[in-house]
């Protein structure tokens, strides 16, 4: 029998208390934090939607796997369990474990990129961009044009602009492009999926120019679920099989196990090229550790191995994607502009559209994120001009979009938590005219969103 309500395919086994704060406490906390939500104490946050990274609830079987972890320095059985679980979905020749995704990025880009080179991506995540730029190379985003129109519905808004990729490779030449990256799902572009058809087309262009293709695969399972739901001819395929096809189209991947594998820490780099693998392993030993643990404890490797099995479960993915959409539906009903259609791991509020009185260089996304915290203790994350508006030379420009991401940790919050978030957002939207811009009073040279401080503009 089919019912309309899609339930959580689990029940709660252990609970964590949430601390309710007063309006005055939150007002004081955000001022002390310089209006930067990263500087808040997590105990001053009620519903924490800052990120879906490492914040998911592990399963009973993952906690059991933690107990099973073997901490041998070299050749631990936990390493072999991890390797088998990774290869089951991503059968690359070499798997190099790292403590999280950005460590894999740092190692790979150190090995392949440098000044004068350019790395295209559908849209770089902030750490990916920073790691490319740190080598002196240029990070270029090539999303399809539809991706830049938040209100526009498109089943695969994460797709790469294949014609633009071909043009870039023609203009710059294959030697200037050490790799092409496709991020699944496209996090900075709204958690939107990439179709198999698009991946195949990107692969064909990479083949024509002899350039390797890499996946930034953090949210591979959510991407594969969207392919199953939306791509013609894919509706009867197991998600694991779709994932294997995605992997078969690439020459390697970087991965954060803190996302779809529902672990609290971990990542890996995988490649087919033997010589590249050797260069990367040499770098791994410098900063991460021996190649059979790479910055992780044996117990972490086992939690990831178990999480990978759970990540491709259809009942879990159906619930996961529906629960994100459920929040999106509530916001649409409240008249709040969001990136459409709703993505996999997060809802993205269009702050530029909601707050037209605040110009991009007064950071409408940051203003909205601060307002959501002050109103109801909900912590989201600006993805806009604060995150992407600072050029390497220190000048500023508006980012393509000013969004606030409400990322949903996996299996962590219940439907009533999400109903509450919807109510907080609706209340803030009702008094949008009262909100004013912010000015930066301190910023570091790179990744400024983590530590910048702000003050409120009057007017
Ligand atoms: N690539 C993508 C697409 C990501 O979303 C992230 C992290 C990384 C790489 C880096 O992985 O955190 O394990 O080093 N995204 C988190 C987020 C932080 O909040 O979206 P990491």
Tab-separated table of C-alpha atoms and ligand atoms in Angstrom:
chain	number	residue	atom	x	y	z
A	1	UNK	CA	0.000	0.000	0.000
A	2	UNK	CA	1.302	3.461	-0.836
A	3	UNK	CA	0.917	6.389	1.564
A	4	UNK	CA	1.548	10.033	0.868
A	5	UNK	CA	3.741	10.681	3.908
A	6	UNK	CA	7.389	9.839	3.391
A	7	UNK	CA	8.722	8.964	6.829
A	8	UNK	CA	12.210	8.909	8.304
A	9	UNK	CA	13.370	5.326	7.670
A	10	UNK	CA	14.863	5.102	11.177
A	11	UNK	CA	13.899	5.761	14.766
A	12	UNK	CA	15.840	7.726	17.369
A	13	UNK	CA	18.301	5.789	19.516
A	14	UNK	CA	20.219	8.487	21.352
A	15	UNK	CA	19.368	12.168	21.719
A	16	UNK	CA	21.281	15.416	22.171
A	17	UNK	CA	19.732	18.334	24.092
A	18	UNK	CA	19.098	21.645	22.336
A	19	UNK	CA	19.476	24.866	24.323
A	20	UNK	CA	16.733	27.445	23.903
A	21	UNK	CA	18.050	31.017	24.042
A	22	UNK	CA	16.298	34.341	24.602
A	23	UNK	CA	16.146	37.189	22.068
A	24	UNK	CA	18.539	39.191	24.265
A	25	UNK	CA	21.056	36.335	24.453
A	26	UNK	CA	21.110	35.944	20.675
A	27	UNK	CA	21.388	39.703	20.126
A	28	UNK	CA	24.425	39.813	22.388
A	29	UNK	CA	25.991	36.639	20.963
A	30	UNK	CA	25.856	37.793	17.339
A	31	UNK	CA	27.366	41.187	18.233
A	32	UNK	CA	30.178	39.523	20.130
A	33	UNK	CA	30.741	37.339	17.040
A	34	UNK	CA	31.133	40.449	14.843
A	35	UNK	CA	27.976	39.413	12.937
A	36	UNK	CA	29.831	36.346	11.654
A	37	UNK	CA	27.886	33.135	12.242
A	38	UNK	CA	31.084	31.069	12.121
A	39	UNK	CA	32.227	32.898	15.266
A	40	UNK	CA	29.197	31.884	17.351
A	41	UNK	CA	29.405	29.213	20.003
A	42	UNK	CA	27.366	26.257	18.749
A	43	UNK	CA	25.607	26.134	22.139
A	44	UNK	CA	24.093	29.544	21.303
A	45	UNK	CA	22.509	28.050	18.163
A	46	UNK	CA	19.174	26.248	18.258
A	47	UNK	CA	18.873	24.696	14.787
A	48	UNK	CA	22.279	24.508	13.143
A	49	UNK	CA	22.007	24.571	9.358
A	50	UNK	CA	25.469	26.054	8.834
A	51	UNK	CA	26.562	22.938	7.006
A	52	UNK	CA	25.686	19.341	6.231
A	53	UNK	CA	29.391	18.506	6.592
A	54	UNK	CA	30.301	16.111	9.383
A	55	UNK	CA	27.088	17.025	11.203
A	56	UNK	CA	24.960	14.016	10.266
A	57	UNK	CA	23.733	11.418	12.750
A	58	UNK	CA	25.672	8.184	12.461
A	59	UNK	CA	23.711	4.952	12.532
A	60	UNK	CA	23.865	2.180	15.111
A	61	UNK	CA	25.907	0.184	12.608
A	62	UNK	CA	28.351	3.066	12.122
A	63	UNK	CA	28.872	3.347	15.883
A	64	UNK	CA	29.420	-0.403	15.980
A	65	UNK	CA	31.954	-0.005	13.160
A	66	UNK	CA	33.753	2.611	15.293
A	67	UNK	CA	34.218	-0.048	17.997
A	68	UNK	CA	35.472	-2.453	15.363
A	69	UNK	CA	38.185	-0.029	14.196
A	70	UNK	CA	41.714	-1.391	14.145
A	71	UNK	CA	44.426	1.165	14.833
A	72	UNK	CA	47.411	-0.639	13.279
A	73	UNK	CA	49.681	1.964	11.723
A	74	UNK	CA	50.120	0.124	8.420
A	75	UNK	CA	47.828	-2.320	6.624
A	76	UNK	CA	44.998	-2.187	9.162
A	77	UNK	CA	41.990	-4.410	8.369
A	78	UNK	CA	39.906	-1.217	8.716
A	79	UNK	CA	41.819	0.202	5.749
A	80	UNK	CA	40.902	-2.803	3.608
A	81	UNK	CA	37.235	-2.526	4.620
A	82	UNK	CA	37.330	1.161	3.655
A	83	UNK	CA	39.097	0.436	0.367
A	84	UNK	CA	36.564	-2.238	-0.598
A	85	UNK	CA	33.618	0.025	0.271
A	86	UNK	CA	35.051	2.907	-1.776
A	87	UNK	CA	35.903	0.681	-4.738
A	88	UNK	CA	32.456	-0.910	-4.692
A	89	UNK	CA	31.098	2.468	-5.826
A	90	UNK	CA	34.176	4.168	-7.284
A	91	UNK	CA	36.406	1.530	-8.878
A	92	UNK	CA	39.476	3.730	-9.361
A	93	UNK	CA	42.929	2.115	-9.394
A	94	UNK	CA	44.321	4.177	-6.491
A	95	UNK	CA	42.487	5.375	-3.390
A	96	UNK	CA	44.342	7.779	-1.106
A	97	UNK	CA	42.641	8.472	2.244
A	98	UNK	CA	42.729	12.017	3.643
A	99	UNK	CA	41.362	13.641	6.783
A	100	UNK	CA	38.768	15.564	4.761
A	101	UNK	CA	37.953	16.712	1.254
A	102	UNK	CA	40.126	19.809	1.143
A	103	UNK	CA	43.216	17.761	2.031
A	104	UNK	CA	42.560	15.678	-1.090
A	105	UNK	CA	42.194	18.927	-3.083
A	106	UNK	CA	45.401	20.368	-1.656
A	107	UNK	CA	47.380	17.249	-2.550
A	108	UNK	CA	45.921	16.911	-6.042
A	109	UNK	CA	46.295	20.567	-7.047
A	110	UNK	CA	49.810	20.715	-5.599
A	111	UNK	CA	50.624	17.751	-7.854
A	112	UNK	CA	48.972	18.984	-11.063
A	113	UNK	CA	48.366	22.762	-11.069
A	114	UNK	CA	50.483	25.906	-11.099
A	115	UNK	CA	50.835	29.466	-12.434
A	116	UNK	CA	49.484	30.022	-15.946
A	117	UNK	CA	47.122	27.076	-15.673
A	118	UNK	CA	43.354	27.015	-15.380
A	119	UNK	CA	40.956	24.533	-13.776
A	120	UNK	CA	37.373	24.592	-15.059
A	121	UNK	CA	34.548	23.321	-12.837
A	122	UNK	CA	30.751	23.570	-13.107
A	123	UNK	CA	31.141	25.641	-9.917
A	124	UNK	CA	34.076	25.452	-7.520
A	125	UNK	CA	33.291	25.075	-3.858
A	126	UNK	CA	35.141	27.690	-1.771
A	127	UNK	CA	37.954	25.401	-0.570
A	128	UNK	CA	38.376	23.955	-4.049
A	129	UNK	CA	38.719	27.436	-5.536
A	130	UNK	CA	41.121	28.443	-2.772
A	131	UNK	CA	43.281	25.357	-3.299
A	132	UNK	CA	43.436	25.943	-7.066
A	133	UNK	CA	44.310	29.618	-6.581
A	134	UNK	CA	46.901	28.799	-3.917
A	135	UNK	CA	48.982	27.008	-6.584
A	136	UNK	CA	48.858	30.153	-8.753
A	137	UNK	CA	46.388	28.590	-11.186
A	138	UNK	CA	43.048	30.125	-12.133
A	139	UNK	CA	39.703	28.587	-11.071
A	140	UNK	CA	36.974	29.102	-13.687
A	141	UNK	CA	33.288	28.315	-13.144
A	142	UNK	CA	31.354	27.105	-16.207
A	143	UNK	CA	27.789	26.413	-15.065
A	144	UNK	CA	24.997	26.302	-17.634
A	145	UNK	CA	23.386	29.769	-17.959
A	146	UNK	CA	20.176	28.504	-16.306
A	147	UNK	CA	22.128	27.963	-13.063
A	148	UNK	CA	22.432	31.723	-12.603
A	149	UNK	CA	18.683	32.346	-12.586
A	150	UNK	CA	17.475	31.213	-9.143
A	151	UNK	CA	13.766	31.190	-10.019
A	152	UNK	CA	14.200	29.082	-13.154
A	153	UNK	CA	13.218	25.412	-12.969
A	154	UNK	CA	15.608	22.967	-14.650
A	155	UNK	CA	16.035	19.277	-13.771
A	156	UNK	CA	19.846	19.382	-13.934
A	157	UNK	CA	20.809	22.893	-13.013
A	158	UNK	CA	24.209	21.608	-11.863
A	159	UNK	CA	25.250	20.796	-15.432
A	160	UNK	CA	28.426	22.191	-16.920
A	161	UNK	CA	28.253	24.460	-19.974
A	162	UNK	CA	29.847	22.044	-22.453
A	163	UNK	CA	30.238	24.613	-25.240
A	164	UNK	CA	31.984	27.005	-22.840
A	165	UNK	CA	34.314	24.193	-21.769
A	166	UNK	CA	35.192	23.428	-25.368
A	167	UNK	CA	35.845	27.126	-25.980
A	168	UNK	CA	38.077	27.408	-22.932
A	169	UNK	CA	40.103	24.362	-23.975
A	170	UNK	CA	40.423	25.735	-27.500
A	171	UNK	CA	41.500	29.183	-26.266
A	172	UNK	CA	43.924	28.076	-23.571
A	173	UNK	CA	45.160	24.773	-25.011
A	174	UNK	CA	45.254	21.410	-23.275
A	175	UNK	CA	48.620	22.044	-21.579
A	176	UNK	CA	47.128	24.926	-19.612
A	177	UNK	CA	44.303	22.758	-18.275
A	178	UNK	CA	45.621	20.063	-15.907
A	179	UNK	CA	42.110	18.725	-15.193
A	180	UNK	CA	38.423	19.449	-15.671
A	181	UNK	CA	36.293	19.150	-12.531
A	182	UNK	CA	32.590	18.445	-12.178
A	183	UNK	CA	31.080	18.938	-8.723
A	184	UNK	CA	28.187	16.597	-7.895
A	185	UNK	CA	25.869	17.937	-6.710
A	186	UNK	CA	26.818	21.520	-7.455
A	187	UNK	CA	26.975	22.865	-3.910
A	188	UNK	CA	27.694	26.557	-4.510
A	189	UNK	CA	25.154	26.585	-7.342
A	190	UNK	CA	22.258	25.427	-5.170
A	191	UNK	CA	22.861	21.732	-4.455
A	192	UNK	CA	21.727	21.020	-7.999
A	193	UNK	CA	22.419	17.725	-9.778
A	194	UNK	CA	24.433	16.991	-12.902
A	195	UNK	CA	22.915	14.586	-15.427
A	196	UNK	CA	24.629	11.508	-16.793
A	197	UNK	CA	24.102	12.970	-20.248
A	198	UNK	CA	26.041	16.096	-19.255
A	199	UNK	CA	28.815	14.056	-17.668
A	200	UNK	CA	29.114	12.021	-20.860
A	201	UNK	CA	29.290	15.194	-22.954
A	202	UNK	CA	31.971	16.682	-20.686
A	203	UNK	CA	33.860	13.390	-20.916
A	204	UNK	CA	33.740	13.540	-24.721
A	205	UNK	CA	35.232	17.060	-24.708
A	206	UNK	CA	37.938	15.978	-22.248
A	207	UNK	CA	38.753	13.013	-24.511
A	208	UNK	CA	38.941	15.248	-27.573
A	209	UNK	CA	41.528	17.445	-25.837
A	210	UNK	CA	43.271	14.698	-23.877
A	211	UNK	CA	42.510	16.303	-20.501
A	212	UNK	CA	41.570	14.229	-17.424
A	213	UNK	CA	38.141	14.581	-15.831
A	214	UNK	CA	37.724	14.597	-12.048
A	215	UNK	CA	34.599	14.452	-9.933
A	216	UNK	CA	34.270	16.463	-6.749
A	217	UNK	CA	31.935	13.759	-5.541
A	218	UNK	CA	30.907	14.854	-2.002
A	219	UNK	CA	27.186	14.471	-2.703
A	220	UNK	CA	27.351	11.650	-5.245
A	221	UNK	CA	24.431	9.664	-3.790
A	222	UNK	CA	22.053	12.623	-3.789
A	223	UNK	CA	23.148	13.380	-7.355
A	224	UNK	CA	22.517	9.776	-8.408
A	225	UNK	CA	19.089	9.828	-6.771
A	226	UNK	CA	18.150	12.903	-8.830
A	227	UNK	CA	19.386	11.115	-11.965
A	228	UNK	CA	17.152	8.163	-11.100
A	229	UNK	CA	14.188	10.481	-10.469
A	230	UNK	CA	14.641	12.886	-13.355
A	231	UNK	CA	16.735	11.492	-16.194
A	232	UNK	CA	14.813	9.595	-18.872
A	233	UNK	CA	15.662	5.886	-18.883
A	234	UNK	CA	17.276	5.899	-15.421
A	235	UNK	CA	14.169	5.338	-13.302
A	236	UNK	CA	14.638	1.634	-12.709
A	237	UNK	CA	18.334	1.573	-11.975
A	238	UNK	CA	19.796	1.021	-8.521
A	239	UNK	CA	21.504	4.178	-7.272
A	240	UNK	CA	24.744	2.249	-6.691
A	241	UNK	CA	24.833	1.357	-10.364
A	242	UNK	CA	24.282	4.983	-11.400
A	243	UNK	CA	27.137	5.996	-9.077
A	244	UNK	CA	29.417	3.448	-10.725
A	245	UNK	CA	28.541	4.853	-14.128
A	246	UNK	CA	29.311	8.390	-12.901
A	247	UNK	CA	32.690	7.123	-11.672
A	248	UNK	CA	33.380	5.278	-14.922
A	249	UNK	CA	33.190	8.587	-16.786
A	250	UNK	CA	35.979	10.138	-14.693
A	251	UNK	CA	39.717	9.633	-14.276
A	252	UNK	CA	39.664	10.402	-10.600
A	253	UNK	CA	37.805	12.066	-7.751
A	254	UNK	CA	38.172	14.132	-4.630
A	255	UNK	CA	35.823	13.344	-1.798
A	256	UNK	CA	34.662	14.558	1.562
A	257	UNK	CA	33.310	11.645	3.611
A	258	UNK	CA	31.608	14.253	5.833
A	259	UNK	CA	28.785	14.604	3.335
A	260	UNK	CA	26.983	11.666	1.695
A	261	UNK	CA	28.952	8.942	3.546
A	262	UNK	CA	27.520	10.391	6.817
A	263	UNK	CA	30.821	10.305	8.712
A	264	UNK	CA	31.996	13.039	11.066
A	265	UNK	CA	35.418	13.254	9.428
A	266	UNK	CA	37.281	11.843	6.437
A	267	UNK	CA	37.823	12.014	2.714
A	268	UNK	CA	39.869	10.615	-0.096
A	269	UNK	CA	41.495	11.221	-3.437
A	270	UNK	CA	41.191	8.535	-6.094
A	271	UNK	CA	42.962	8.389	-9.449
A	272	UNK	CA	43.650	5.885	-12.210
A	273	UNK	CA	46.998	7.339	-13.283
A	274	UNK	CA	49.850	5.395	-11.589
A	275	UNK	CA	52.451	8.156	-11.818
A	276	UNK	CA	50.046	10.777	-10.463
A	277	UNK	CA	49.086	8.442	-7.617
A	278	UNK	CA	52.719	8.124	-6.652
A	279	UNK	CA	53.244	11.893	-6.615
A	280	UNK	CA	50.115	12.311	-4.506
A	281	UNK	CA	51.119	9.582	-2.038
A	282	UNK	CA	54.476	11.298	-1.570
A	283	UNK	CA	52.646	14.500	-0.662
A	284	UNK	CA	50.216	12.554	1.537
A	285	UNK	CA	53.015	11.292	3.732
A	286	UNK	CA	54.199	14.881	4.352
A	287	UNK	CA	50.969	16.153	5.849
A	288	UNK	CA	48.360	13.417	6.270
A	289	UNK	CA	50.063	10.137	7.103
A	290	UNK	CA	50.877	6.685	5.818
A	291	UNK	CA	48.913	5.654	2.692
A	292	UNK	CA	46.755	3.086	4.532
A	293	UNK	CA	45.284	5.615	6.967
A	294	UNK	CA	46.031	9.086	5.591
A	295	UNK	CA	45.094	11.297	8.505
A	296	UNK	CA	42.270	9.109	9.777
A	297	UNK	CA	41.953	6.691	12.653
A	298	UNK	CA	41.081	3.092	11.778
A	299	UNK	CA	37.708	3.673	13.432
A	300	UNK	CA	36.985	6.580	11.078
A	301	UNK	CA	37.783	4.407	8.064
A	302	UNK	CA	35.241	1.847	9.285
A	303	UNK	CA	32.530	4.447	9.955
A	304	UNK	CA	32.963	5.717	6.399
A	305	UNK	CA	32.850	2.193	4.946
A	306	UNK	CA	29.529	1.534	6.688
A	307	UNK	CA	28.202	5.012	5.821
A	308	UNK	CA	28.882	4.421	2.133
A	309	UNK	CA	26.559	1.421	2.193
A	310	UNK	CA	23.804	3.436	3.896
A	311	UNK	CA	24.251	6.430	1.575
A	312	UNK	CA	22.947	4.577	-1.477
A	313	UNK	CA	19.900	3.054	0.248
A	314	UNK	CA	16.790	4.067	-1.685
A	315	UNK	CA	14.493	4.508	1.336
A	316	UNK	CA	17.079	6.782	2.925
A	317	UNK	CA	17.583	8.845	-0.232
A	318	UNK	CA	13.833	9.182	-0.850
A	319	UNK	CA	13.402	10.549	2.692
A	320	UNK	CA	16.512	12.707	2.432
A	321	UNK	CA	15.575	14.479	-0.782
A	322	UNK	CA	11.920	14.822	0.227
A	323	UNK	CA	12.787	16.358	3.599
A	324	UNK	CA	14.851	19.056	1.890
A	325	UNK	CA	12.040	19.714	-0.559
A	326	UNK	CA	9.605	19.928	2.383
A	327	UNK	CA	11.461	22.971	3.741
A	328	UNK	CA	11.593	24.463	0.244
A	329	UNK	CA	7.815	24.055	-0.105
A	330	UNK	CA	7.260	25.882	3.209
A	331	UNK	CA	9.411	28.813	2.095
A	332	UNK	CA	7.743	29.039	-1.296
A	333	UNK	CA	4.357	29.110	0.481
A	334	UNK	CA	5.681	31.982	2.633
A	335	UNK	CA	6.598	33.897	-0.536
A	336	UNK	CA	10.350	33.650	0.045
A	337	UNK	CA	12.453	33.468	-3.131
A	338	UNK	CA	14.646	30.363	-3.174
A	339	UNK	CA	16.779	28.614	-5.745
A	340	UNK	CA	14.413	26.393	-7.743
A	341	UNK	CA	14.023	23.498	-7.878
A	342	UNK	CA	15.081	22.571	-4.343
A	343	UNK	CA	18.500	20.928	-4.206
A	344	UNK	CA	19.695	17.813	-2.428
A	345	UNK	CA	21.308	18.873	0.818
A	346	UNK	CA	20.165	22.431	1.312
A	347	UNK	CA	17.735	25.229	0.592
A	348	UNK	CA	19.209	28.428	-0.822
A	349	UNK	CA	17.353	31.647	-0.061
A	350	UNK	CA	17.780	34.356	-2.657
A	351	UNK	CA	18.790	37.252	-0.412
A	352	UNK	CA	19.443	39.679	-3.274
A	353	UNK	CA	15.862	39.211	-4.434
A	354	UNK	CA	14.357	39.301	-0.936
A	355	UNK	CA	16.305	42.401	0.169
A	356	UNK	CA	16.512	44.663	-2.903
A	357	UNK	CA	17.239	47.685	-0.678
A	358	UNK	CA	20.642	46.177	0.240
A	359	UNK	CA	23.255	46.369	-2.563
A	360	UNK	CA	25.547	43.330	-3.038
A	361	UNK	CA	28.558	45.095	-1.526
A	362	UNK	CA	26.528	45.553	1.672
A	363	UNK	CA	26.130	41.765	1.792
A	364	UNK	CA	22.391	40.973	1.660
A	365	UNK	CA	23.143	37.267	2.229
A	366	UNK	CA	25.036	37.971	5.429
A	367	UNK	CA	22.280	40.358	6.560
A	368	UNK	CA	19.641	37.668	6.031
A	369	UNK	CA	21.691	34.958	7.745
A	370	UNK	CA	22.215	37.232	10.758
A	371	UNK	CA	18.484	38.054	10.846
A	372	UNK	CA	17.512	34.354	10.873
A	373	UNK	CA	19.835	33.768	13.806
A	374	UNK	CA	18.619	36.774	15.759
A	375	UNK	CA	14.973	35.916	15.138
A	376	UNK	CA	15.025	32.224	15.999
A	377	UNK	CA	18.504	30.831	16.646
A	378	UNK	CA	18.674	29.299	13.158
A	379	UNK	CA	22.222	29.324	11.777
A	380	UNK	CA	22.610	29.321	7.994
A	381	UNK	CA	25.527	30.295	5.809
A	382	UNK	CA	26.009	33.145	3.354
A	383	UNK	CA	27.014	31.931	-0.091
A	384	UNK	CA	27.487	35.139	-1.986
A	385	UNK	CA	29.571	38.281	-2.032
A	386	UNK	CA	31.155	37.672	1.380
A	387	UNK	CA	32.256	34.196	0.327
A	388	UNK	CA	33.187	34.868	-3.287
A	389	UNK	CA	33.399	38.655	-3.736
A	390	UNK	CA	37.027	39.230	-2.835
A	391	UNK	CA	39.435	39.003	-5.771
A	392	UNK	CA	42.973	37.646	-5.175
A	393	UNK	CA	44.282	41.261	-5.480
A	394	UNK	CA	42.122	42.365	-2.530
A	395	UNK	CA	39.492	44.327	-4.483
A	396	UNK	CA	35.806	43.426	-4.329
A	397	UNK	CA	33.051	42.628	-6.789
A	398	UNK	CA	29.499	41.305	-6.340
A	399	UNK	CA	29.285	37.511	-6.540
A	400	UNK	CA	27.014	36.054	-9.226
A	401	UNK	CA	24.306	35.483	-6.591
A	402	UNK	CA	23.731	36.423	-2.967
A	403	UNK	CA	22.279	33.348	-1.315
A	404	UNK	CA	21.798	32.038	2.204
A	405	UNK	CA	22.206	28.310	2.446
A	406	UNK	CA	20.217	26.349	4.981
A	407	UNK	CA	22.039	23.010	4.847
A	408	UNK	CA	20.230	20.034	6.311
A	409	UNK	CA	22.437	17.688	8.347
A	410	UNK	CA	21.673	14.069	7.464
A	411	UNK	CA	19.184	12.201	9.718
A	412	UNK	CA	19.571	14.872	12.434
A	413	UNK	CA	16.494	17.096	12.638
A	414	UNK	CA	12.839	16.067	12.709
A	415	UNK	CA	9.901	17.468	10.794
A	416	UNK	CA	8.904	19.789	13.664
A	417	UNK	CA	12.411	21.294	13.700
A	418	UNK	CA	12.024	22.000	10.015
A	419	UNK	CA	8.527	23.455	10.525
A	420	UNK	CA	10.062	25.803	13.082
A	421	UNK	CA	12.763	26.874	10.598
A	422	UNK	CA	10.044	27.652	8.053
A	423	UNK	CA	8.256	29.815	10.619
A	424	UNK	CA	11.433	31.730	11.496
A	425	UNK	CA	12.124	32.411	7.814
A	426	UNK	CA	8.551	33.605	7.230
A	427	UNK	CA	8.738	35.958	10.203
A	428	UNK	CA	12.011	37.505	8.994
A	429	UNK	CA	10.610	37.887	5.476
A	430	UNK	CA	7.619	39.796	6.879
A	431	UNK	CA	9.886	42.503	8.252
A	432	UNK	CA	12.392	42.504	5.394
A	433	UNK	CA	12.046	46.289	4.905
A	434	UNK	CA	13.613	46.925	8.319
A	435	UNK	CA	16.866	45.116	7.473
A	436	UNK	CA	19.977	47.183	6.717
A	437	UNK	CA	23.376	46.387	5.198
A	438	UNK	CA	26.681	45.432	6.795
A	439	UNK	CA	30.232	46.690	6.401
A	440	UNK	CA	33.377	44.584	6.851
A	441	UNK	CA	35.663	45.827	9.636
A	442	UNK	CA	38.211	42.986	9.410
A	443	UNK	CA	39.006	40.386	6.754
A	444	UNK	CA	41.872	37.963	6.107
A	445	UNK	CA	43.551	37.548	2.698
A	446	UNK	CA	41.714	34.354	1.703
A	447	UNK	CA	38.503	32.513	2.666
A	448	UNK	CA	37.352	35.661	4.402
A	449	UNK	CA	33.872	34.394	5.256
A	450	UNK	CA	35.238	32.229	8.071
A	451	UNK	CA	36.779	35.016	10.128
A	452	UNK	CA	35.595	38.397	8.783
A	453	UNK	CA	33.961	40.793	11.244
A	454	UNK	CA	31.153	43.179	10.347
A	455	UNK	CA	29.286	46.184	11.673
A	456	UNK	CA	25.747	47.260	10.895
A	457	UNK	CA	25.132	50.260	8.629
A	458	UNK	CA	22.429	52.660	9.733
A	459	UNK	CA	20.026	54.258	7.372
B	1	LIG	N1	33.818	20.093	-2.308
B	1	LIG	C1	32.546	20.415	-2.036
B	1	LIG	C2	31.536	20.445	-3.140
B	1	LIG	C3	32.169	20.707	-0.732
B	1	LIG	O1	30.894	21.008	-0.469
B	1	LIG	C4	33.150	20.665	0.296
B	1	LIG	C5	32.812	21.006	1.670
B	1	LIG	C6	34.459	20.306	-0.027
B	1	LIG	C7	34.747	20.032	-1.338
B	1	LIG	C8	35.547	20.237	1.008
B	1	LIG	O2	35.380	19.146	1.856
B	1	LIG	O3	34.948	20.137	4.115
B	1	LIG	O4	35.709	17.774	3.870
B	1	LIG	O5	37.256	19.641	3.419
B	1	LIG	N2	31.748	21.583	1.972
B	1	LIG	C9	31.270	21.905	3.291
B	1	LIG	C10	30.020	22.706	3.154
B	1	LIG	C11	32.270	22.497	4.214
B	1	LIG	O6	29.580	23.284	4.173
B	1	LIG	O7	29.419	22.732	2.081
B	1	LIG	P1	35.848	19.192	3.390
